[in-house]
Coordinates of C-alpha atoms in Angstrom, one line a residue:
Chain A
X1 CA -57.7 43.7 -165.9
X2 CA -55.6 43.3 -169.0
X3 CA -54.4 46.4 -170.6
X4 CA -52.3 46.7 -173.7
X5 CA -48.8 46.7 -172.4
X6 CA -47.7 49.3 -174.9
X7 CA -49.7 51.9 -173.0
X8 CA -47.7 54.7 -171.5
X9 CA -49.8 55.8 -168.6
X10 CA -48.9 58.6 -166.3
X11 CA -48.8 56.6 -163.1
X12 CA -45.8 54.5 -164.1
X13 CA -43.8 57.5 -165.1
X14 CA -42.0 59.0 -162.1
X15 CA -43.5 62.5 -161.6
X16 CA -41.3 65.3 -162.8
X17 CA -40.7 68.0 -160.2
X18 CA -43.6 70.4 -160.1
X19 CA -46.1 67.8 -161.0
X20 CA -47.2 66.7 -157.6
X21 CA -50.8 66.3 -156.7
X22 CA -52.6 69.6 -156.5
X23 CA -50.4 71.1 -159.2
X24 CA -52.8 72.0 -162.0
X25 CA -50.5 70.7 -164.7
X26 CA -52.2 69.0 -167.6
X27 CA -51.6 65.3 -167.4
X28 CA -51.2 63.4 -170.7
X29 CA -54.2 61.6 -172.2
X30 CA -54.3 58.0 -171.3
X31 CA -56.0 55.0 -173.0
X32 CA -57.4 54.2 -169.5
X33 CA -60.1 56.8 -170.2
X34 CA -61.6 54.4 -172.7
X35 CA -62.2 52.0 -169.8
X36 CA -62.9 54.3 -166.9
X37 CA -65.2 56.8 -168.6
X38 CA -67.9 54.3 -169.6
X39 CA -67.6 52.5 -166.3
X40 CA -68.1 55.5 -164.1
X41 CA -70.9 56.8 -166.3
X42 CA -72.5 53.4 -165.9
X43 CA -72.4 53.8 -162.1
X44 CA -73.8 57.3 -162.4
X45 CA -76.6 56.4 -164.8
X46 CA -79.2 55.2 -162.2
X47 CA -78.8 58.5 -160.3
X48 CA -79.1 60.5 -163.6
X49 CA -82.2 58.6 -164.3
X50 CA -83.5 59.4 -160.8
X51 CA -83.2 63.1 -161.5
X52 CA -84.5 63.0 -165.0
X53 CA -87.6 61.0 -164.2
X54 CA -88.4 63.4 -161.3
X55 CA -88.8 66.2 -163.8
X56 CA -90.8 64.2 -166.4
X57 CA -94.6 64.2 -166.6
X58 CA -96.3 60.9 -165.7
X59 CA -97.6 60.8 -169.3
X60 CA -94.0 60.6 -170.6
X61 CA -93.1 57.9 -168.1
X62 CA -96.2 55.8 -168.6
X63 CA -95.8 55.4 -172.3
X64 CA -94.4 52.2 -173.6
X65 CA -91.6 52.2 -174.2
X66 CA -91.1 55.1 -171.7
X67 CA -89.3 58.2 -172.8
X68 CA -85.6 58.2 -171.8
X69 CA -85.3 61.9 -172.0
X70 CA -87.8 64.6 -170.9
X71 CA -89.2 66.8 -173.7
X72 CA -89.7 69.6 -171.2
X73 CA -89.1 70.1 -167.5
X74 CA -92.2 69.3 -165.6
X75 CA -92.2 70.0 -161.9
X76 CA -95.7 68.6 -161.1
X77 CA -94.1 65.8 -159.1
X78 CA -92.2 68.2 -156.9
X79 CA -95.3 70.4 -156.5
X80 CA -97.4 67.3 -155.4
X81 CA -94.7 66.1 -153.0
X82 CA -94.2 69.5 -151.4
X83 CA -97.8 70.6 -151.1
X84 CA -100.0 67.5 -150.9
X85 CA -97.7 64.9 -149.3
X86 CA -95.9 65.3 -146.0
X87 CA -92.4 65.3 -147.3
X88 CA -91.5 68.7 -145.7
X89 CA -92.6 67.4 -142.3
X90 CA -90.6 64.1 -142.8
X91 CA -87.6 66.1 -143.9
X92 CA -87.8 68.1 -140.7
X93 CA -88.1 64.9 -138.6
X94 CA -85.1 63.3 -140.3
X95 CA -83.1 66.4 -139.8
X96 CA -84.0 66.6 -136.2
X97 CA -83.2 63.0 -135.5
X98 CA -79.9 63.0 -137.5
X99 CA -78.9 66.4 -136.2
X100 CA -79.5 65.5 -132.6
X101 CA -77.6 62.2 -133.1
X102 CA -74.6 64.0 -134.5
X103 CA -74.4 66.7 -131.8
X104 CA -74.9 64.3 -128.9
X105 CA -72.4 61.7 -130.3
X106 CA -69.8 64.5 -130.5
X107 CA -70.6 65.7 -126.9
X108 CA -71.2 62.4 -125.1
X109 CA -68.7 60.5 -127.2
X110 CA -65.8 62.9 -126.5
X111 CA -66.7 63.1 -122.8
X112 CA -66.7 59.3 -122.5
X113 CA -63.6 58.9 -124.7
X114 CA -61.7 61.5 -122.7
X115 CA -62.5 59.8 -119.4
X116 CA -61.3 56.5 -120.7
X117 CA -58.2 57.9 -122.3
X118 CA -56.9 60.2 -119.6
X119 CA -58.6 59.6 -116.2
X120 CA -58.1 57.0 -113.6
X121 CA -61.3 55.9 -111.9
X122 CA -62.8 52.9 -110.2
X123 CA -64.2 50.3 -112.6
X124 CA -62.7 51.9 -115.8
X125 CA -61.2 48.7 -117.1
X126 CA -64.4 46.7 -116.6
X127 CA -66.6 49.4 -118.3
X128 CA -64.2 49.6 -121.2
X129 CA -64.3 45.9 -121.7
X130 CA -68.1 45.9 -121.5
X131 CA -68.4 48.7 -124.0
X132 CA -66.0 47.0 -126.3
X133 CA -68.2 43.9 -126.1
X134 CA -71.3 45.8 -127.0
X135 CA -69.8 46.8 -130.3
X136 CA -70.2 43.3 -131.7
X137 CA -73.8 43.0 -130.8
X138 CA -75.9 43.2 -134.0
X139 CA -78.9 45.5 -133.9
X140 CA -81.1 42.7 -135.1
X141 CA -80.6 40.9 -131.8
X142 CA -81.6 43.9 -129.7
X143 CA -84.3 45.4 -131.8
X144 CA -87.2 43.5 -130.2
X145 CA -86.4 44.3 -126.6
X146 CA -85.4 47.8 -127.5
X147 CA -88.9 48.2 -128.9
X148 CA -90.2 46.9 -125.5
X149 CA -88.0 49.3 -123.6
X150 CA -89.2 52.2 -125.7
X151 CA -92.7 51.1 -125.2
X152 CA -92.3 51.1 -121.4
X153 CA -90.8 54.6 -121.6
X154 CA -93.8 55.7 -123.6
X155 CA -91.7 56.8 -126.6
X156 CA -93.0 54.5 -129.3
X157 CA -94.5 56.5 -132.1
X158 CA -92.7 59.6 -131.1
X159 CA -89.4 61.0 -132.4
X160 CA -87.9 60.2 -129.0
X161 CA -87.9 56.6 -129.9
X162 CA -85.6 57.4 -132.8
X163 CA -83.5 59.9 -130.9
X164 CA -82.7 58.0 -127.7
X165 CA -81.0 54.9 -129.1
X166 CA -78.8 57.1 -131.4
X167 CA -77.7 59.5 -128.7
X168 CA -74.3 57.9 -128.3
X169 CA -72.7 54.8 -129.9
X170 CA -69.8 52.8 -128.5
X171 CA -68.1 53.4 -131.8
X172 CA -68.0 57.2 -131.1
X173 CA -66.6 56.7 -127.5
X174 CA -63.9 54.4 -128.8
X175 CA -62.9 56.5 -131.8
X176 CA -62.4 59.5 -129.5
X177 CA -60.6 57.4 -126.9
X178 CA -58.1 56.2 -129.6
X179 CA -57.6 59.7 -130.9
X180 CA -57.0 61.2 -127.5
X181 CA -54.5 58.5 -126.6
X182 CA -52.5 59.5 -129.7
X183 CA -52.2 63.1 -128.6
X184 CA -49.1 64.2 -126.5
X185 CA -50.0 64.7 -122.8
X186 CA -47.8 67.8 -122.3
X187 CA -50.3 70.4 -123.6
X188 CA -53.0 69.1 -121.3
X189 CA -50.7 68.9 -118.3
X190 CA -49.7 72.5 -118.8
X191 CA -53.3 73.7 -118.7
X192 CA -54.0 71.2 -115.9
X193 CA -51.2 72.8 -113.7
X194 CA -52.6 76.2 -114.5
X195 CA -55.7 75.1 -112.6
X196 CA -58.1 74.4 -115.5
X197 CA -60.8 71.9 -114.8
X198 CA -60.9 68.6 -116.7
X199 CA -63.9 70.0 -118.7
X200 CA -62.0 73.2 -119.6
X201 CA -59.0 71.2 -120.7
X202 CA -61.1 68.9 -122.9
X203 CA -63.0 71.8 -124.6
X204 CA -60.3 74.4 -125.0
X205 CA -57.1 72.3 -125.4
X206 CA -58.0 68.8 -126.6
X207 CA -61.0 69.2 -128.9
X208 CA -59.5 71.9 -131.1
X209 CA -56.8 69.3 -131.9
X210 CA -59.3 66.5 -132.5
X211 CA -60.9 67.8 -135.7
X212 CA -60.3 64.6 -137.6
X213 CA -62.0 62.6 -134.9
X214 CA -64.9 65.0 -134.7
X215 CA -65.3 65.0 -138.4
X216 CA -65.3 61.2 -138.6
X217 CA -67.8 60.7 -135.9
X218 CA -70.0 63.5 -137.4
X219 CA -70.0 62.1 -140.9
X220 CA -70.6 58.4 -140.0
X221 CA -73.3 59.3 -137.5
X222 CA -75.1 61.5 -139.9
X223 CA -74.9 58.9 -142.7
X224 CA -76.2 56.0 -140.6
X225 CA -79.0 57.9 -138.9
X226 CA -80.2 59.7 -142.0
X227 CA -80.2 56.5 -144.0
X228 CA -81.7 54.1 -141.5
X229 CA -85.0 52.5 -142.3
X230 CA -85.2 49.4 -140.0
X231 CA -85.6 51.1 -136.7
X232 CA -88.1 53.8 -137.8
X233 CA -90.1 51.1 -139.4
X234 CA -90.4 49.3 -136.1
X235 CA -90.7 52.3 -133.7
X236 CA -93.1 54.6 -135.7
X237 CA -96.6 53.9 -136.9
X238 CA -98.1 57.4 -137.3
X239 CA -97.2 59.3 -140.5
X240 CA -96.6 62.6 -138.7
X241 CA -93.6 61.0 -137.0
X242 CA -92.1 59.4 -140.1
X243 CA -88.5 60.0 -141.2
X244 CA -87.8 60.6 -144.9
X245 CA -86.7 57.0 -145.5
X246 CA -89.9 55.6 -144.0
X247 CA -92.1 58.2 -145.6
X248 CA -90.6 57.6 -149.0
X249 CA -91.1 53.8 -148.6
X250 CA -94.8 54.1 -147.6
X251 CA -95.4 56.9 -150.2
X252 CA -94.2 54.5 -152.9
X253 CA -96.6 51.8 -151.6
X254 CA -99.6 54.1 -151.7
X255 CA -99.0 55.8 -155.0
X256 CA -98.6 53.0 -157.5
X257 CA -97.2 54.2 -160.8
X258 CA -97.2 57.9 -159.9
X259 CA -93.5 57.6 -160.6
X260 CA -92.7 61.2 -161.2
X261 CA -94.0 62.2 -157.7
X262 CA -92.2 59.2 -156.2
X263 CA -89.0 60.1 -157.8
X264 CA -89.3 63.7 -156.8
X265 CA -89.7 62.5 -153.2
X266 CA -86.7 60.2 -153.7
X267 CA -84.5 63.1 -154.9
X268 CA -85.5 65.1 -151.7
X269 CA -84.6 62.0 -149.7
X270 CA -81.2 61.5 -151.2
X271 CA -80.2 65.2 -151.8
X272 CA -78.9 66.1 -148.3
X273 CA -76.5 63.1 -148.2
X274 CA -75.3 63.8 -151.7
X275 CA -74.7 67.5 -151.0
X276 CA -72.9 66.7 -147.8
X277 CA -70.8 64.1 -149.6
X278 CA -69.9 66.4 -152.5
X279 CA -68.9 69.2 -150.1
X280 CA -67.0 67.0 -147.7
X281 CA -65.8 64.2 -150.0
X282 CA -62.3 64.0 -148.5
X283 CA -63.7 63.8 -145.0
X284 CA -66.2 61.1 -146.0
X285 CA -63.4 59.0 -147.6
X286 CA -61.0 59.5 -144.7
X287 CA -63.8 58.6 -142.2
X288 CA -64.4 55.3 -143.9
X289 CA -60.7 54.4 -144.4
X290 CA -59.7 55.3 -140.9
X291 CA -62.5 53.5 -139.2
X292 CA -62.5 50.7 -141.7
X293 CA -58.8 49.8 -141.5
X294 CA -58.4 50.3 -137.8
X295 CA -61.6 48.4 -137.0
Chain B
X1 CA -55.0 68.6 -100.1
X2 CA -54.8 64.9 -99.2
X3 CA -54.2 62.6 -102.1
X4 CA -57.3 60.4 -101.3
X5 CA -59.8 63.2 -101.8
X6 CA -58.1 64.2 -105.1
X7 CA -58.4 60.6 -106.3
X8 CA -62.0 60.6 -105.3
X9 CA -62.7 63.8 -107.0
X10 CA -61.1 62.6 -110.2
X11 CA -63.2 59.4 -110.0
X12 CA -66.3 61.4 -109.5
X13 CA -65.5 63.7 -112.5
X14 CA -64.7 60.7 -114.7
X15 CA -68.0 59.0 -113.7
X16 CA -69.8 62.2 -114.6
X17 CA -68.1 62.1 -118.0
X18 CA -69.0 58.6 -118.9
X19 CA -72.3 58.0 -117.1
X20 CA -74.6 59.2 -120.0
X21 CA -72.8 56.9 -122.4
X22 CA -72.8 54.0 -120.0
X23 CA -76.5 54.3 -119.3
X24 CA -77.5 54.6 -122.9
X25 CA -75.1 52.0 -124.4
X26 CA -75.4 49.4 -121.7
X27 CA -79.1 50.0 -121.2
X28 CA -79.8 49.5 -124.8
X29 CA -77.4 46.6 -125.5
X30 CA -76.6 44.5 -122.4
X31 CA -80.2 44.6 -121.1
X32 CA -81.8 43.8 -124.5
X33 CA -79.3 41.0 -125.1
X34 CA -80.4 39.2 -121.9
X35 CA -84.0 40.1 -122.5
X36 CA -83.8 38.7 -126.1
X37 CA -82.5 35.5 -124.8
X38 CA -85.2 35.2 -122.2
X39 CA -87.8 36.0 -124.9
X40 CA -86.4 33.3 -127.1
X41 CA -87.2 30.8 -124.5
X42 CA -90.9 31.9 -124.3
X43 CA -93.9 31.9 -126.5
X44 CA -94.7 35.6 -126.5
X45 CA -96.7 38.0 -128.7
X46 CA -95.5 41.2 -126.8
X47 CA -99.2 41.9 -126.0
X48 CA -100.6 39.1 -123.8
X49 CA -98.6 37.4 -121.0
X50 CA -96.3 34.8 -122.6
X51 CA -95.4 31.4 -121.3
X52 CA -92.1 29.5 -120.8
X53 CA -91.3 27.0 -123.6
X54 CA -87.6 26.4 -123.0
X55 CA -85.7 25.4 -126.2
X56 CA -88.8 24.7 -128.2
X57 CA -88.4 27.9 -130.4
X58 CA -84.9 26.7 -131.4
X59 CA -86.2 23.2 -132.1
X60 CA -89.0 24.6 -134.2
X61 CA -86.5 26.7 -136.2
X62 CA -84.6 23.7 -137.3
X63 CA -87.8 22.2 -138.7
X64 CA -89.2 25.4 -140.2
X65 CA -89.0 25.3 -144.0
X66 CA -89.5 29.1 -144.0
X67 CA -86.5 29.6 -141.8
X68 CA -84.5 27.2 -143.9
X69 CA -85.4 29.1 -147.0
X70 CA -84.4 32.4 -145.3
X71 CA -81.0 31.0 -144.4
X72 CA -80.5 29.7 -147.9
X73 CA -81.5 33.0 -149.5
X74 CA -79.2 34.9 -147.2
X75 CA -76.3 32.6 -148.0
X76 CA -76.9 32.8 -151.7
X77 CA -77.0 36.5 -151.5
X78 CA -73.8 36.7 -149.4
X79 CA -72.1 34.1 -151.5
X80 CA -72.6 36.2 -154.6
X81 CA -72.3 39.7 -153.1
X82 CA -69.1 39.2 -151.0
X83 CA -66.7 37.8 -153.7
X84 CA -68.1 40.0 -156.5
X85 CA -67.8 43.2 -154.4
X86 CA -64.2 42.3 -153.5
X87 CA -63.1 41.3 -157.0
X88 CA -65.0 44.3 -158.5
X89 CA -63.7 46.7 -155.9
X90 CA -60.1 45.5 -156.4
X91 CA -60.3 45.7 -160.2
X92 CA -61.8 49.2 -160.1
X93 CA -59.3 50.3 -157.4
X94 CA -56.3 49.1 -159.6
X95 CA -57.8 50.9 -162.6
X96 CA -58.4 54.1 -160.6
X97 CA -55.0 54.0 -159.0
X98 CA -53.3 56.3 -161.5
X99 CA -52.8 60.0 -162.0
X100 CA -54.6 61.0 -165.1
X101 CA -57.0 63.8 -165.9
X102 CA -60.6 63.4 -164.6
X103 CA -59.5 60.6 -162.2
X104 CA -61.1 62.4 -159.3
X105 CA -64.4 62.6 -161.2
X106 CA -64.3 58.9 -162.0
X107 CA -63.6 58.0 -158.3
X108 CA -66.5 60.2 -157.2
X109 CA -69.0 58.7 -159.6
X110 CA -68.1 55.2 -158.7
X111 CA -68.3 55.9 -155.0
X112 CA -71.4 58.1 -154.9
X113 CA -74.0 55.3 -154.8
X114 CA -72.5 54.2 -151.5
X115 CA -74.0 57.2 -149.7
X116 CA -77.5 56.6 -151.1
X117 CA -79.7 54.9 -148.5
X118 CA -81.0 51.4 -149.1
X119 CA -84.6 52.7 -149.0
X120 CA -83.8 55.2 -151.8
X121 CA -82.0 52.5 -153.8
X122 CA -84.9 50.2 -153.4
X123 CA -87.5 52.8 -154.6
X124 CA -85.2 53.8 -157.5
X125 CA -84.6 50.3 -158.7
X126 CA -88.3 49.3 -158.2
X127 CA -88.9 52.0 -160.8
X128 CA -86.1 51.2 -163.2
X129 CA -87.0 47.5 -163.0
X130 CA -90.8 48.0 -163.2
X131 CA -91.9 45.4 -165.8
X132 CA -94.3 47.9 -167.4
X133 CA -92.9 51.4 -167.0
X134 CA -89.3 50.7 -166.2
X135 CA -86.3 51.9 -168.1
X136 CA -84.7 48.5 -168.0
X137 CA -87.4 46.8 -170.1
X138 CA -87.4 49.7 -172.6
X139 CA -83.7 49.3 -173.0
X140 CA -84.2 45.6 -173.6
X141 CA -87.0 46.4 -176.0
X142 CA -84.6 48.7 -177.9
X143 CA -82.2 45.8 -178.1
X144 CA -84.9 43.5 -179.3
X145 CA -85.0 41.3 -176.1
X146 CA -88.4 40.4 -174.8
X147 CA -89.6 42.1 -171.6
X148 CA -88.6 40.6 -168.2
X149 CA -90.4 40.2 -164.9
X150 CA -87.4 41.3 -162.9
X151 CA -88.3 41.7 -159.2
X152 CA -91.7 40.0 -159.9
X153 CA -89.9 36.9 -161.2
X154 CA -89.0 34.4 -158.4
X155 CA -86.0 33.2 -160.5
X156 CA -84.6 36.7 -161.0
X157 CA -85.4 38.8 -157.9
X158 CA -82.6 37.7 -155.5
X159 CA -79.9 38.1 -158.2
X160 CA -81.2 41.5 -159.0
X161 CA -81.0 42.5 -155.4
X162 CA -77.4 41.3 -155.4
X163 CA -76.7 43.6 -158.4
X164 CA -78.3 46.6 -156.8
X165 CA -76.3 46.0 -153.6
X166 CA -73.1 45.7 -155.8
X167 CA -73.9 49.0 -157.4
X168 CA -73.9 50.7 -154.0
X169 CA -71.5 48.5 -152.1
X170 CA -68.5 48.2 -154.6
X171 CA -67.6 51.8 -153.9
X172 CA -66.8 51.0 -150.3
X173 CA -64.3 48.3 -151.3
X174 CA -62.8 50.6 -153.9
X175 CA -62.2 53.3 -151.3
X176 CA -60.6 50.9 -148.9
X177 CA -58.4 49.2 -151.6
X178 CA -57.3 52.6 -153.0
X179 CA -56.2 53.6 -149.5
X180 CA -54.3 50.3 -149.1
X181 CA -52.7 50.6 -152.5
X182 CA -51.0 53.8 -151.3
X183 CA -49.3 51.7 -148.6
X184 CA -47.7 49.2 -151.0
X185 CA -44.0 49.8 -150.5
X186 CA -42.8 51.6 -153.7
X187 CA -39.3 50.2 -153.4
X188 CA -40.7 46.7 -153.8
X189 CA -42.6 47.7 -156.9
X190 CA -39.5 49.5 -158.2
X191 CA -37.1 46.6 -157.7
X192 CA -39.5 44.2 -159.4
X193 CA -39.8 46.5 -162.3
X194 CA -36.0 46.7 -162.6
X195 CA -36.0 42.9 -162.5
X196 CA -38.2 43.1 -165.6
X197 CA -41.3 41.7 -164.1
X198 CA -44.4 42.2 -166.2
X199 CA -47.6 43.9 -164.9
X200 CA -49.4 40.7 -164.2
X201 CA -46.5 39.2 -162.3
X202 CA -46.1 42.3 -160.3
X203 CA -49.8 42.3 -159.4
X204 CA -49.6 38.6 -158.5
X205 CA -46.4 38.6 -156.5
X206 CA -46.3 42.0 -155.0
X207 CA -49.5 44.0 -154.9
X208 CA -51.9 41.2 -154.0
X209 CA -49.8 39.8 -151.1
X210 CA -49.4 43.3 -149.8
X211 CA -53.2 43.7 -149.9
X212 CA -54.0 40.5 -148.1
X213 CA -54.8 42.0 -144.6
X214 CA -57.1 44.5 -146.2
X215 CA -58.8 41.7 -148.3
X216 CA -59.4 39.6 -145.2
X217 CA -60.9 42.6 -143.5
X218 CA -63.2 43.4 -146.4
X219 CA -64.1 39.7 -146.9
X220 CA -65.5 39.5 -143.3
X221 CA -66.8 43.0 -143.2
X222 CA -68.8 42.5 -146.4
X223 CA -70.0 39.1 -145.2
X224 CA -71.2 40.6 -141.9
X225 CA -73.0 43.4 -143.9
X226 CA -74.5 40.8 -146.3
X227 CA -75.9 38.7 -143.5
X228 CA -77.7 41.8 -142.2
X229 CA -79.5 42.8 -145.4
X230 CA -83.0 44.0 -144.8
X231 CA -83.9 47.5 -145.9
X232 CA -83.5 46.8 -149.6
X233 CA -85.6 43.7 -149.4
X234 CA -88.3 45.4 -147.4
X235 CA -88.6 48.3 -149.9
X236 CA -88.4 46.3 -153.2
X237 CA -90.0 42.8 -152.7
X238 CA -91.2 42.4 -149.1
X239 CA -89.5 39.0 -149.2
X240 CA -91.4 37.9 -152.3
X241 CA -92.2 36.7 -154.9
X242 CA -93.0 33.4 -153.4
X243 CA -90.5 33.9 -150.6
X244 CA -87.6 34.0 -153.0
X245 CA -86.0 37.0 -151.4
X246 CA -87.0 36.4 -147.7
X247 CA -83.6 36.8 -145.9
X248 CA -82.9 36.0 -142.2
X249 CA -83.4 39.6 -140.9
X250 CA -86.7 39.9 -142.9
X251 CA -87.8 36.6 -141.3
X252 CA -87.0 37.9 -137.8
X253 CA -88.8 41.2 -138.5
X254 CA -91.8 39.4 -139.9
X255 CA -92.1 36.9 -136.9
X256 CA -91.7 39.6 -134.3
X257 CA -93.6 42.6 -135.8
X258 CA -96.1 41.0 -138.3
X259 CA -97.0 37.6 -136.9
X260 CA -96.5 38.6 -133.3
X261 CA -94.4 35.6 -132.4
X262 CA -91.7 37.6 -130.8
X263 CA -90.2 34.7 -128.9
X264 CA -89.7 32.8 -132.1
X265 CA -88.3 35.9 -133.8
X266 CA -85.9 36.4 -131.0
X267 CA -84.7 32.8 -131.4
X268 CA -84.0 33.4 -135.1
X269 CA -82.2 36.6 -134.2
X270 CA -80.0 34.7 -131.8
X271 CA -79.1 32.2 -134.5
X272 CA -78.1 35.1 -136.8
X273 CA -76.1 36.9 -134.0
X274 CA -74.1 33.7 -133.3
X275 CA -73.2 33.5 -137.0
X276 CA -72.1 37.2 -137.0
X277 CA -70.2 36.7 -133.8
X278 CA -68.2 33.9 -135.4
X279 CA -67.4 36.0 -138.4
X280 CA -66.3 38.8 -136.1
X281 CA -64.2 36.4 -134.0
X282 CA -62.4 35.1 -137.1
X283 CA -61.5 38.7 -138.1
X284 CA -60.3 39.5 -134.6
X285 CA -58.1 36.4 -134.4
X286 CA -56.6 37.0 -137.9
X287 CA -55.7 40.6 -137.0
X288 CA -54.0 39.6 -133.8
X289 CA -52.0 36.9 -135.6
X290 CA -51.2 39.4 -138.4
X291 CA -50.1 42.1 -135.9
X292 CA -47.8 39.6 -134.2
X293 CA -46.4 38.4 -137.5
X294 CA -45.6 41.8 -138.8
X295 CA -44.6 43.2 -135.4
X296 CA -47.1 46.0 -135.5
X297 CA -49.2 47.2 -132.6
X298 CA -52.8 46.0 -132.4
X299 CA -53.9 48.9 -134.6
X300 CA -54.6 47.0 -137.8

């Protein structure tokens, strides 16, 4: 990173009053744009190409050299994917699996986290240690026996096989525990003395204060379950039970060179995560930094 | 109300709160970890009754050229991906750490690939890098460079997978570094500037040392992530061409679910898990030492 030293960029100049973040003052032009604009466009280019090729006709894609810009918008790929392929079904499956995982991680994670943070019970230290230890077990080590456990339970090839392992993660329990420990006890004790049950205290006093923790668990759970391919690949054989990731992957394998349909399916696969990210960008970033830096 | 029954009631409530988590988490981790180990000491195809073979699977692994190739490919991948994602992430974070117009847009565009699933990345880049119909070769064509085999070329495939991983993985490093840059003490920077230190010297003597804990975290985190690469390989190359992209997790998956040698696959998974555990232990020890050295709690 060498920049001409003569540059006067805004960051080195102490902000004048009234120019804090959020103030819609126009900042001066900076030569940094010359570096950052092409770089960030380069990062965006593959995704732009993903969208463009999904609205091209196969004829345009299969020319050599292929067209880089569609002459006209052709939605044949989307029509095929939505009518002849099972993408709507896979979308529903993915949504069900990820949605269940988010809800149940919030409920079970906060219950477990609260018990570890605020309640004294026999065996709590041992259990806490055990759970902490499970956080370092990589999924690759447990995937073969997990497959066998699911097989014994008769869940292989059903959405249940995808839902059960993602119902609650030690990560969620710990994140809630850490957050609850950081809250002052007085509020809870007041409600407690008023005769509220533990459950009432948790749901009417504590959780309303725990929005950052709820958001972090929700975002990271959604991202990992929606995007997972490895476990569905192992647990699911029948295409009615596919998730979007698995469906897209097999669809690509079966439809060689029907790129516009494949890319239309790819857009459908990526869209929910992109929309969620663009709407809750701050939450996404905070989730990653808080969980990343605190381990 | 006697104290004992209160204590008992609290214990019962607490157990009610944690039992679902305990059953699911321990049932799907502690039990499988032991089961995996027992599997790795057997010759087992998950269908017919297996037989006990002791350490034979582990011995066979040390002599298996396929496993050796998988380990080598994984280390090459990690050896490129980890330092490049750290250096790239730091450089981009330094460039993005300023308040100019459109900076929010730049940050968004650089981070967005991170939320795209590995499967979707794999499908997208299979298309872009398709030797016949891909945009990459038509760009090269426009530049007058002869068409490449890309993912069908054993000499190129692994490096291209590193590039694809960087496209999506650098954003994570950028986000973490940007957050850490906010915590560099401004008075340090200010006093160095008053001393007349140039930009490079400030970077070298103040910013980088302040970022060391974060760099160590990212180094190990990205290493652990890189050792576990699988989805992208499965979608793009299936370990090919000629085994040039077979990584350890792909080897485990293939042994267990394609070749039906689950015991052998479990042994390979145990080798991987020990490597990951070592990386995790290094991170944990560093954090504890760092926390003691800086007098912080065990938060970071």
